[in-house]
PDB file of C-alpha atoms in Angstrom:
ATOM      1  CA  UNK A   1     -11.311 -24.176  22.465  1.00  0.00           C
ATOM      2  CA  UNK A   2      -8.051 -24.546  20.515  1.00  0.00           C
ATOM      3  CA  UNK A   3      -7.144 -21.214  18.788  1.00  0.00           C
ATOM      4  CA  UNK A   4      -5.213 -23.050  16.062  1.00  0.00           C
ATOM      5  CA  UNK A   5      -8.290 -25.078  15.129  1.00  0.00           C
ATOM      6  CA  UNK A   6     -10.586 -22.068  15.217  1.00  0.00           C
ATOM      7  CA  UNK A   7      -8.241 -19.962  13.062  1.00  0.00           C
ATOM      8  CA  UNK A   8      -7.999 -22.750  10.476  1.00  0.00           C
ATOM      9  CA  UNK A   9     -11.750 -22.703   9.924  1.00  0.00           C
ATOM     10  CA  UNK A  10     -12.420 -19.031  10.469  1.00  0.00           C
ATOM     11  CA  UNK A  11     -13.715 -18.644   6.932  1.00  0.00           C
ATOM     12  CA  UNK A  12     -16.550 -21.106   7.709  1.00  0.00           C
ATOM     13  CA  UNK A  13     -19.712 -20.231   9.580  1.00  0.00           C
ATOM     14  CA  UNK A  14     -19.150 -21.059  13.226  1.00  0.00           C
ATOM     15  CA  UNK A  15     -21.113 -21.290  16.489  1.00  0.00           C
ATOM     16  CA  UNK A  16     -20.307 -22.520  19.997  1.00  0.00           C
ATOM     17  CA  UNK A  17     -23.006 -23.993  22.242  1.00  0.00           C
ATOM     18  CA  UNK A  18     -23.098 -24.583  25.967  1.00  0.00           C
ATOM     19  CA  UNK A  19     -24.854 -27.511  27.633  1.00  0.00           C
ATOM     20  CA  UNK A  20     -28.144 -25.576  27.725  1.00  0.00           C
ATOM     21  CA  UNK A  21     -27.932 -24.910  23.955  1.00  0.00           C
ATOM     22  CA  UNK A  22     -27.084 -21.252  24.480  1.00  0.00           C
ATOM     23  CA  UNK A  23     -24.995 -19.640  21.769  1.00  0.00           C
ATOM     24  CA  UNK A  24     -21.809 -18.489  23.491  1.00  0.00           C
ATOM     25  CA  UNK A  25     -19.725 -17.582  20.444  1.00  0.00           C
ATOM     26  CA  UNK A  26     -20.260 -17.075  16.704  1.00  0.00           C
ATOM     27  CA  UNK A  27     -18.506 -15.352  13.819  1.00  0.00           C
ATOM     28  CA  UNK A  28     -19.694 -12.608  11.494  1.00  0.00           C
ATOM     29  CA  UNK A  29     -20.329 -14.996   8.597  1.00  0.00           C
ATOM     30  CA  UNK A  30     -22.941 -16.835  10.617  1.00  0.00           C
ATOM     31  CA  UNK A  31     -24.815 -13.721  11.715  1.00  0.00           C
ATOM     32  CA  UNK A  32     -24.838 -12.489   8.103  1.00  0.00           C
ATOM     33  CA  UNK A  33     -26.275 -15.783   6.876  1.00  0.00           C
ATOM     34  CA  UNK A  34     -29.042 -15.597   9.481  1.00  0.00           C
ATOM     35  CA  UNK A  35     -29.480 -11.855   8.930  1.00  0.00           C
ATOM     36  CA  UNK A  36     -29.444 -11.393  12.698  1.00  0.00           C
ATOM     37  CA  UNK A  37     -27.573  -8.968  14.933  1.00  0.00           C
ATOM     38  CA  UNK A  38     -25.190 -10.050  17.675  1.00  0.00           C
ATOM     39  CA  UNK A  39     -27.644  -9.076  20.419  1.00  0.00           C
ATOM     40  CA  UNK A  40     -30.208 -11.462  18.911  1.00  0.00           C
ATOM     41  CA  UNK A  41     -27.763 -14.396  18.989  1.00  0.00           C
ATOM     42  CA  UNK A  42     -25.335 -14.055  21.887  1.00  0.00           C
ATOM     43  CA  UNK A  43     -26.470 -15.889  25.007  1.00  0.00           C
ATOM     44  CA  UNK A  44     -29.718 -16.981  23.365  1.00  0.00           C
ATOM     45  CA  UNK A  45     -31.006 -20.548  23.320  1.00  0.00           C
ATOM     46  CA  UNK A  46     -30.542 -21.645  19.737  1.00  0.00           C
ATOM     47  CA  UNK A  47     -33.899 -23.280  19.041  1.00  0.00           C
ATOM     48  CA  UNK A  48     -35.750 -20.298  20.504  1.00  0.00           C
ATOM     49  CA  UNK A  49     -33.745 -17.581  18.761  1.00  0.00           C
ATOM     50  CA  UNK A  50     -33.355 -19.292  15.389  1.00  0.00           C
ATOM     51  CA  UNK A  51     -36.547 -21.298  14.986  1.00  0.00           C
ATOM     52  CA  UNK A  52     -39.065 -19.919  17.491  1.00  0.00           C
ATOM     53  CA  UNK A  53     -39.356 -23.336  19.132  1.00  0.00           C
ATOM     54  CA  UNK A  54     -39.657 -24.331  22.774  1.00  0.00           C
ATOM     55  CA  UNK A  55     -37.617 -27.518  22.382  1.00  0.00           C
ATOM     56  CA  UNK A  56     -34.661 -28.794  20.381  1.00  0.00           C
ATOM     57  CA  UNK A  57     -35.175 -29.496  16.692  1.00  0.00           C
ATOM     58  CA  UNK A  58     -35.646 -32.986  15.336  1.00  0.00           C
ATOM     59  CA  UNK A  59     -32.480 -34.689  14.096  1.00  0.00           C
ATOM     60  CA  UNK A  60     -30.316 -32.048  15.793  1.00  0.00           C
ATOM     61  CA  UNK A  61     -26.636 -32.895  15.401  1.00  0.00           C
ATOM     62  CA  UNK A  62     -25.746 -30.749  18.407  1.00  0.00           C
ATOM     63  CA  UNK A  63     -27.877 -32.998  20.614  1.00  0.00           C
ATOM     64  CA  UNK A  64     -26.231 -36.053  19.063  1.00  0.00           C
ATOM     65  CA  UNK A  65     -22.764 -34.696  19.794  1.00  0.00           C
ATOM     66  CA  UNK A  66     -23.651 -33.877  23.403  1.00  0.00           C
ATOM     67  CA  UNK A  67     -25.014 -37.400  23.848  1.00  0.00           C
ATOM     68  CA  UNK A  68     -22.395 -39.386  21.927  1.00  0.00           C
ATOM     69  CA  UNK A  69     -19.300 -37.193  22.532  1.00  0.00           C
ATOM     70  CA  UNK A  70     -18.531 -37.776  18.852  1.00  0.00           C
ATOM     71  CA  UNK A  71     -18.413 -35.415  15.861  1.00  0.00           C
ATOM     72  CA  UNK A  72     -21.579 -35.429  13.757  1.00  0.00           C
ATOM     73  CA  UNK A  73     -22.547 -34.115  10.338  1.00  0.00           C
ATOM     74  CA  UNK A  74     -25.587 -33.545   8.168  1.00  0.00           C
ATOM     75  CA  UNK A  75     -26.774 -31.617   5.128  1.00  0.00           C
ATOM     76  CA  UNK A  76     -29.692 -29.235   5.310  1.00  0.00           C
ATOM     77  CA  UNK A  77     -31.661 -26.944   2.998  1.00  0.00           C
ATOM     78  CA  UNK A  78     -32.173 -23.458   4.433  1.00  0.00           C
ATOM     79  CA  UNK A  79     -34.583 -20.731   3.283  1.00  0.00           C
ATOM     80  CA  UNK A  80     -33.055 -17.256   3.097  1.00  0.00           C
ATOM     81  CA  UNK A  81     -34.812 -14.032   4.056  1.00  0.00           C
ATOM     82  CA  UNK A  82     -34.689 -12.926   0.395  1.00  0.00           C
ATOM     83  CA  UNK A  83     -36.703 -15.978  -0.652  1.00  0.00           C
ATOM     84  CA  UNK A  84     -33.812 -17.997  -2.070  1.00  0.00           C
ATOM     85  CA  UNK A  85     -32.639 -21.333  -0.720  1.00  0.00           C
ATOM     86  CA  UNK A  86     -29.183 -22.642  -0.006  1.00  0.00           C
ATOM     87  CA  UNK A  87     -27.783 -26.012   0.989  1.00  0.00           C
ATOM     88  CA  UNK A  88     -25.455 -26.138   3.974  1.00  0.00           C
ATOM     89  CA  UNK A  89     -23.229 -28.841   5.362  1.00  0.00           C
ATOM     90  CA  UNK A  90     -23.119 -28.890   9.170  1.00  0.00           C
ATOM     91  CA  UNK A  91     -20.324 -30.425  11.235  1.00  0.00           C
ATOM     92  CA  UNK A  92     -20.331 -30.541  15.025  1.00  0.00           C
ATOM     93  CA  UNK A  93     -17.360 -31.238  17.286  1.00  0.00           C
ATOM     94  CA  UNK A  94     -17.330 -31.782  21.075  1.00  0.00           C
ATOM     95  CA  UNK A  95     -15.182 -29.836  23.527  1.00  0.00           C
ATOM     96  CA  UNK A  96     -14.312 -32.154  26.414  1.00  0.00           C
ATOM     97  CA  UNK A  97     -13.166 -31.424  29.944  1.00  0.00           C
ATOM     98  CA  UNK A  98     -10.568 -33.478  31.805  1.00  0.00           C
ATOM     99  CA  UNK A  99     -13.203 -36.091  32.699  1.00  0.00           C
ATOM    100  CA  UNK A 100     -14.157 -36.353  29.034  1.00  0.00           C
ATOM    101  CA  UNK A 101     -17.519 -34.756  29.589  1.00  0.00           C
ATOM    102  CA  UNK A 102     -18.832 -32.554  26.775  1.00  0.00           C
ATOM    103  CA  UNK A 103     -18.861 -28.964  27.992  1.00  0.00           C
ATOM    104  CA  UNK A 104     -19.523 -27.240  24.645  1.00  0.00           C
ATOM    105  CA  UNK A 105     -20.197 -28.118  21.022  1.00  0.00           C
ATOM    106  CA  UNK A 106     -18.635 -26.276  18.096  1.00  0.00           C
ATOM    107  CA  UNK A 107     -20.637 -26.139  14.895  1.00  0.00           C
ATOM    108  CA  UNK A 108     -19.071 -25.403  11.502  1.00  0.00           C
ATOM    109  CA  UNK A 109     -21.372 -24.689   8.585  1.00  0.00           C
ATOM    110  CA  UNK A 110     -20.323 -24.632   4.942  1.00  0.00           C
ATOM    111  CA  UNK A 111     -22.323 -23.471   1.923  1.00  0.00           C
ATOM    112  CA  UNK A 112     -22.603 -26.425  -0.514  1.00  0.00           C
ATOM    113  CA  UNK A 113     -25.317 -24.979  -2.768  1.00  0.00           C
ATOM    114  CA  UNK A 114     -23.167 -25.112  -5.920  1.00  0.00           C
ATOM    115  CA  UNK A 115     -22.253 -28.742  -5.253  1.00  0.00           C
ATOM    116  CA  UNK A 116     -25.887 -29.663  -4.673  1.00  0.00           C
ATOM    117  CA  UNK A 117     -26.916 -27.933  -7.897  1.00  0.00           C
ATOM    118  CA  UNK A 118     -24.249 -29.892  -9.756  1.00  0.00           C
ATOM    119  CA  UNK A 119     -25.467 -33.144  -8.192  1.00  0.00           C
ATOM    120  CA  UNK A 120     -29.078 -32.321  -9.065  1.00  0.00           C
ATOM    121  CA  UNK A 121     -28.158 -31.486 -12.656  1.00  0.00           C
ATOM    122  CA  UNK A 122     -26.271 -34.787 -12.911  1.00  0.00           C
ATOM    123  CA  UNK A 123     -29.252 -36.656 -11.463  1.00  0.00           C
ATOM    124  CA  UNK A 124     -31.626 -35.006 -13.951  1.00  0.00           C
ATOM    125  CA  UNK A 125     -29.254 -35.830 -16.815  1.00  0.00           C
ATOM    126  CA  UNK A 126     -29.117 -39.504 -15.794  1.00  0.00           C
ATOM    127  CA  UNK A 127     -32.912 -39.618 -15.443  1.00  0.00           C
ATOM    128  CA  UNK A 128     -33.311 -38.025 -18.869  1.00  0.00           C
ATOM    129  CA  UNK A 129     -30.848 -40.440 -20.478  1.00  0.00           C
ATOM    130  CA  UNK A 130     -32.617 -43.364 -18.812  1.00  0.00           C
ATOM    131  CA  UNK A 131     -35.959 -42.072 -20.095  1.00  0.00           C
ATOM    132  CA  UNK A 132     -34.616 -41.698 -23.621  1.00  0.00           C
ATOM    133  CA  UNK A 133     -33.081 -45.186 -23.568  1.00  0.00           C
ATOM    134  CA  UNK A 134     -36.340 -46.874 -22.520  1.00  0.00           C
ATOM    135  CA  UNK A 135     -39.035 -44.731 -24.133  1.00  0.00           C
ATOM    136  CA  UNK A 136     -40.355 -44.470 -27.662  1.00  0.00           C
ATOM    137  CA  UNK A 137     -40.154 -40.781 -28.520  1.00  0.00           C
ATOM    138  CA  UNK A 138     -43.260 -40.791 -30.737  1.00  0.00           C
ATOM    139  CA  UNK A 139     -45.831 -42.561 -28.558  1.00  0.00           C
ATOM    140  CA  UNK A 140     -44.332 -42.021 -25.106  1.00  0.00           C
ATOM    141  CA  UNK A 141     -44.634 -45.772 -24.467  1.00  0.00           C
ATOM    142  CA  UNK A 142     -41.727 -48.087 -23.668  1.00  0.00           C
ATOM    143  CA  UNK A 143     -39.580 -48.949 -26.664  1.00  0.00           C
ATOM    144  CA  UNK A 144     -39.051 -52.451 -28.048  1.00  0.00           C
ATOM    145  CA  UNK A 145     -35.745 -53.079 -26.309  1.00  0.00           C
ATOM    146  CA  UNK A 146     -37.192 -52.122 -22.939  1.00  0.00           C
ATOM    147  CA  UNK A 147     -40.302 -54.219 -23.627  1.00  0.00           C
ATOM    148  CA  UNK A 148     -38.230 -57.339 -24.221  1.00  0.00           C
ATOM    149  CA  UNK A 149     -36.479 -56.836 -20.879  1.00  0.00           C
ATOM    150  CA  UNK A 150     -39.804 -56.237 -19.114  1.00  0.00           C
ATOM    151  CA  UNK A 151     -41.395 -59.285 -20.739  1.00  0.00           C
ATOM    152  CA  UNK A 152     -38.524 -61.544 -19.694  1.00  0.00           C
ATOM    153  CA  UNK A 153     -38.691 -60.214 -16.139  1.00  0.00           C
ATOM    154  CA  UNK A 154     -42.475 -60.614 -15.930  1.00  0.00           C
ATOM    155  CA  UNK A 155     -42.324 -64.147 -17.356  1.00  0.00           C
ATOM    156  CA  UNK A 156     -39.721 -65.176 -14.760  1.00  0.00           C
ATOM    157  CA  UNK A 157     -41.727 -63.582 -11.944  1.00  0.00           C
ATOM    158  CA  UNK A 158     -44.958 -65.290 -13.001  1.00  0.00           C
ATOM    159  CA  UNK A 159     -43.211 -68.637 -13.360  1.00  0.00           C
ATOM    160  CA  UNK A 160     -41.473 -68.307  -9.989  1.00  0.00           C
ATOM    161  CA  UNK A 161     -44.683 -67.464  -8.096  1.00  0.00           C
ATOM    162  CA  UNK A 162     -47.038 -69.639 -10.175  1.00  0.00           C
ATOM    163  CA  UNK A 163     -49.078 -66.695 -11.433  1.00  0.00           C
ATOM    164  CA  UNK A 164     -50.565 -65.871 -14.811  1.00  0.00           C
ATOM    165  CA  UNK A 165     -50.172 -62.843 -16.995  1.00  0.00           C
ATOM    166  CA  UNK A 166     -51.531 -61.837 -20.385  1.00  0.00           C
ATOM    167  CA  UNK A 167     -50.005 -60.099 -23.363  1.00  0.00           C
ATOM    168  CA  UNK A 168     -52.204 -57.851 -25.508  1.00  0.00           C
ATOM    169  CA  UNK A 169     -51.225 -57.127 -29.103  1.00  0.00           C
ATOM    170  CA  UNK A 170     -52.672 -53.964 -30.626  1.00  0.00           C
ATOM    171  CA  UNK A 171     -52.297 -52.471 -34.076  1.00  0.00           C
ATOM    172  CA  UNK A 172     -54.030 -49.897 -36.258  1.00  0.00           C
ATOM    173  CA  UNK A 173     -56.213 -51.282 -39.058  1.00  0.00           C
ATOM    174  CA  UNK A 174     -55.179 -50.193 -42.571  1.00  0.00           C
ATOM    175  CA  UNK A 175     -52.479 -47.901 -41.199  1.00  0.00           C
ATOM    176  CA  UNK A 176     -50.478 -48.098 -44.430  1.00  0.00           C
ATOM    177  CA  UNK A 177     -53.463 -46.818 -46.388  1.00  0.00           C
ATOM    178  CA  UNK A 178     -53.825 -43.967 -43.895  1.00  0.00           C
ATOM    179  CA  UNK A 179     -50.154 -43.035 -44.330  1.00  0.00           C
ATOM    180  CA  UNK A 180     -50.407 -43.212 -48.130  1.00  0.00           C
ATOM    181  CA  UNK A 181     -53.467 -40.997 -48.176  1.00  0.00           C
ATOM    182  CA  UNK A 182     -52.621 -38.392 -45.519  1.00  0.00           C
ATOM    183  CA  UNK A 183     -48.825 -38.564 -45.338  1.00  0.00           C
ATOM    184  CA  UNK A 184     -46.339 -39.758 -42.731  1.00  0.00           C
ATOM    185  CA  UNK A 185     -46.649 -36.643 -40.583  1.00  0.00           C
ATOM    186  CA  UNK A 186     -50.357 -37.322 -40.097  1.00  0.00           C
ATOM    187  CA  UNK A 187     -49.484 -40.958 -39.437  1.00  0.00           C
ATOM    188  CA  UNK A 188     -47.053 -39.933 -36.713  1.00  0.00           C
ATOM    189  CA  UNK A 189     -49.720 -37.715 -35.154  1.00  0.00           C
ATOM    190  CA  UNK A 190     -52.148 -40.633 -35.179  1.00  0.00           C
ATOM    191  CA  UNK A 191     -49.610 -42.897 -33.459  1.00  0.00           C
ATOM    192  CA  UNK A 192     -48.919 -40.214 -30.852  1.00  0.00           C
ATOM    193  CA  UNK A 193     -52.672 -39.992 -30.150  1.00  0.00           C
ATOM    194  CA  UNK A 194     -52.825 -43.789 -29.920  1.00  0.00           C
ATOM    195  CA  UNK A 195     -49.970 -43.826 -27.419  1.00  0.00           C
ATOM    196  CA  UNK A 196     -51.676 -41.191 -25.272  1.00  0.00           C
ATOM    197  CA  UNK A 197     -54.975 -43.083 -25.351  1.00  0.00           C
ATOM    198  CA  UNK A 198     -53.289 -46.324 -24.289  1.00  0.00           C
ATOM    199  CA  UNK A 199     -51.361 -44.623 -21.452  1.00  0.00           C
ATOM    200  CA  UNK A 200     -54.655 -43.289 -20.111  1.00  0.00           C
ATOM    201  CA  UNK A 201     -56.455 -46.622 -20.504  1.00  0.00           C
ATOM    202  CA  UNK A 202     -54.018 -49.099 -18.941  1.00  0.00           C
ATOM    203  CA  UNK A 203     -53.788 -49.829 -15.245  1.00  0.00           C
ATOM    204  CA  UNK A 204     -50.878 -48.596 -13.170  1.00  0.00           C
ATOM    205  CA  UNK A 205     -49.402 -52.106 -13.115  1.00  0.00           C
ATOM    206  CA  UNK A 206     -49.680 -52.668 -16.898  1.00  0.00           C
ATOM    207  CA  UNK A 207     -46.677 -52.136 -19.174  1.00  0.00           C
ATOM    208  CA  UNK A 208     -47.334 -50.761 -22.662  1.00  0.00           C
ATOM    209  CA  UNK A 209     -44.703 -50.542 -25.389  1.00  0.00           C
ATOM    210  CA  UNK A 210     -44.406 -49.726 -29.076  1.00  0.00           C
ATOM    211  CA  UNK A 211     -43.138 -52.898 -30.702  1.00  0.00           C
ATOM    212  CA  UNK A 212     -42.654 -51.384 -34.151  1.00  0.00           C
ATOM    213  CA  UNK A 213     -44.563 -49.357 -36.730  1.00  0.00           C
ATOM    214  CA  UNK A 214     -48.187 -49.305 -35.614  1.00  0.00           C
ATOM    215  CA  UNK A 215     -47.844 -52.362 -33.349  1.00  0.00           C
ATOM    216  CA  UNK A 216     -48.375 -51.887 -29.626  1.00  0.00           C
ATOM    217  CA  UNK A 217     -47.882 -54.575 -26.956  1.00  0.00           C
ATOM    218  CA  UNK A 218     -49.237 -54.461 -23.415  1.00  0.00           C
ATOM    219  CA  UNK A 219     -48.126 -56.698 -20.556  1.00  0.00           C
ATOM    220  CA  UNK A 220     -50.992 -57.335 -18.134  1.00  0.00           C
ATOM    221  CA  UNK A 221     -49.548 -58.800 -14.922  1.00  0.00           C
ATOM    222  CA  UNK A 222     -51.632 -61.305 -12.920  1.00  0.00           C
ATOM    223  CA  UNK A 223     -54.399 -61.164 -15.511  1.00  0.00           C
ATOM    224  CA  UNK A 224     -56.216 -64.182 -16.982  1.00  0.00           C
ATOM    225  CA  UNK A 225     -57.134 -64.299 -20.659  1.00  0.00           C
ATOM    226  CA  UNK A 226     -60.856 -63.559 -20.192  1.00  0.00           C
ATOM    227  CA  UNK A 227     -60.077 -60.553 -17.987  1.00  0.00           C
ATOM    228  CA  UNK A 228     -57.506 -59.291 -20.444  1.00  0.00           C
TER     229      UNK A 228
END
């Protein structure tokens, strides 16, 4: 229970646990986060007071520290009383006696919600960029570049495992005449409807792409010609 260590992290949320998982010390920041008074925390068994359980929580880092005598860490999403959620980072450290037995565990908790939001935004951006780089914006099917990669991969897989696959070529009859008569905007709407119809019609394993103009290609894995 080193005062220098505790003072260095006093701004973090902090709890001390005894061997029976009773909360023997905590700071104000922790009680505010839990919206609980001191009398509801001090001397209480943590899983009973905090979670209404009759046994320790799954994947509890406090248990791991008691058992391993090593520091542990994890990230966790916590629901607040006001309905919002925050992400916290939990670190646990053992307090050892002279025989190196764990007598208490200190838990430090840090709010990492902003970091998690930044990571999630980055993840969504990467997913969006990946979608844009592989998808035809008009039909919602794969684009030609992605199709060529998929076709090469499927050909190699079929050749390696001695399996067959089929390739369906689809186009719209007299599409140029349709465009000339109704205009390119109507033509784009027709292609968008075609893309939607094909997405609904193909199997989950099939790969449909817009090859160019009104030409659609569909890779049908493990499918013989007559079945295609």
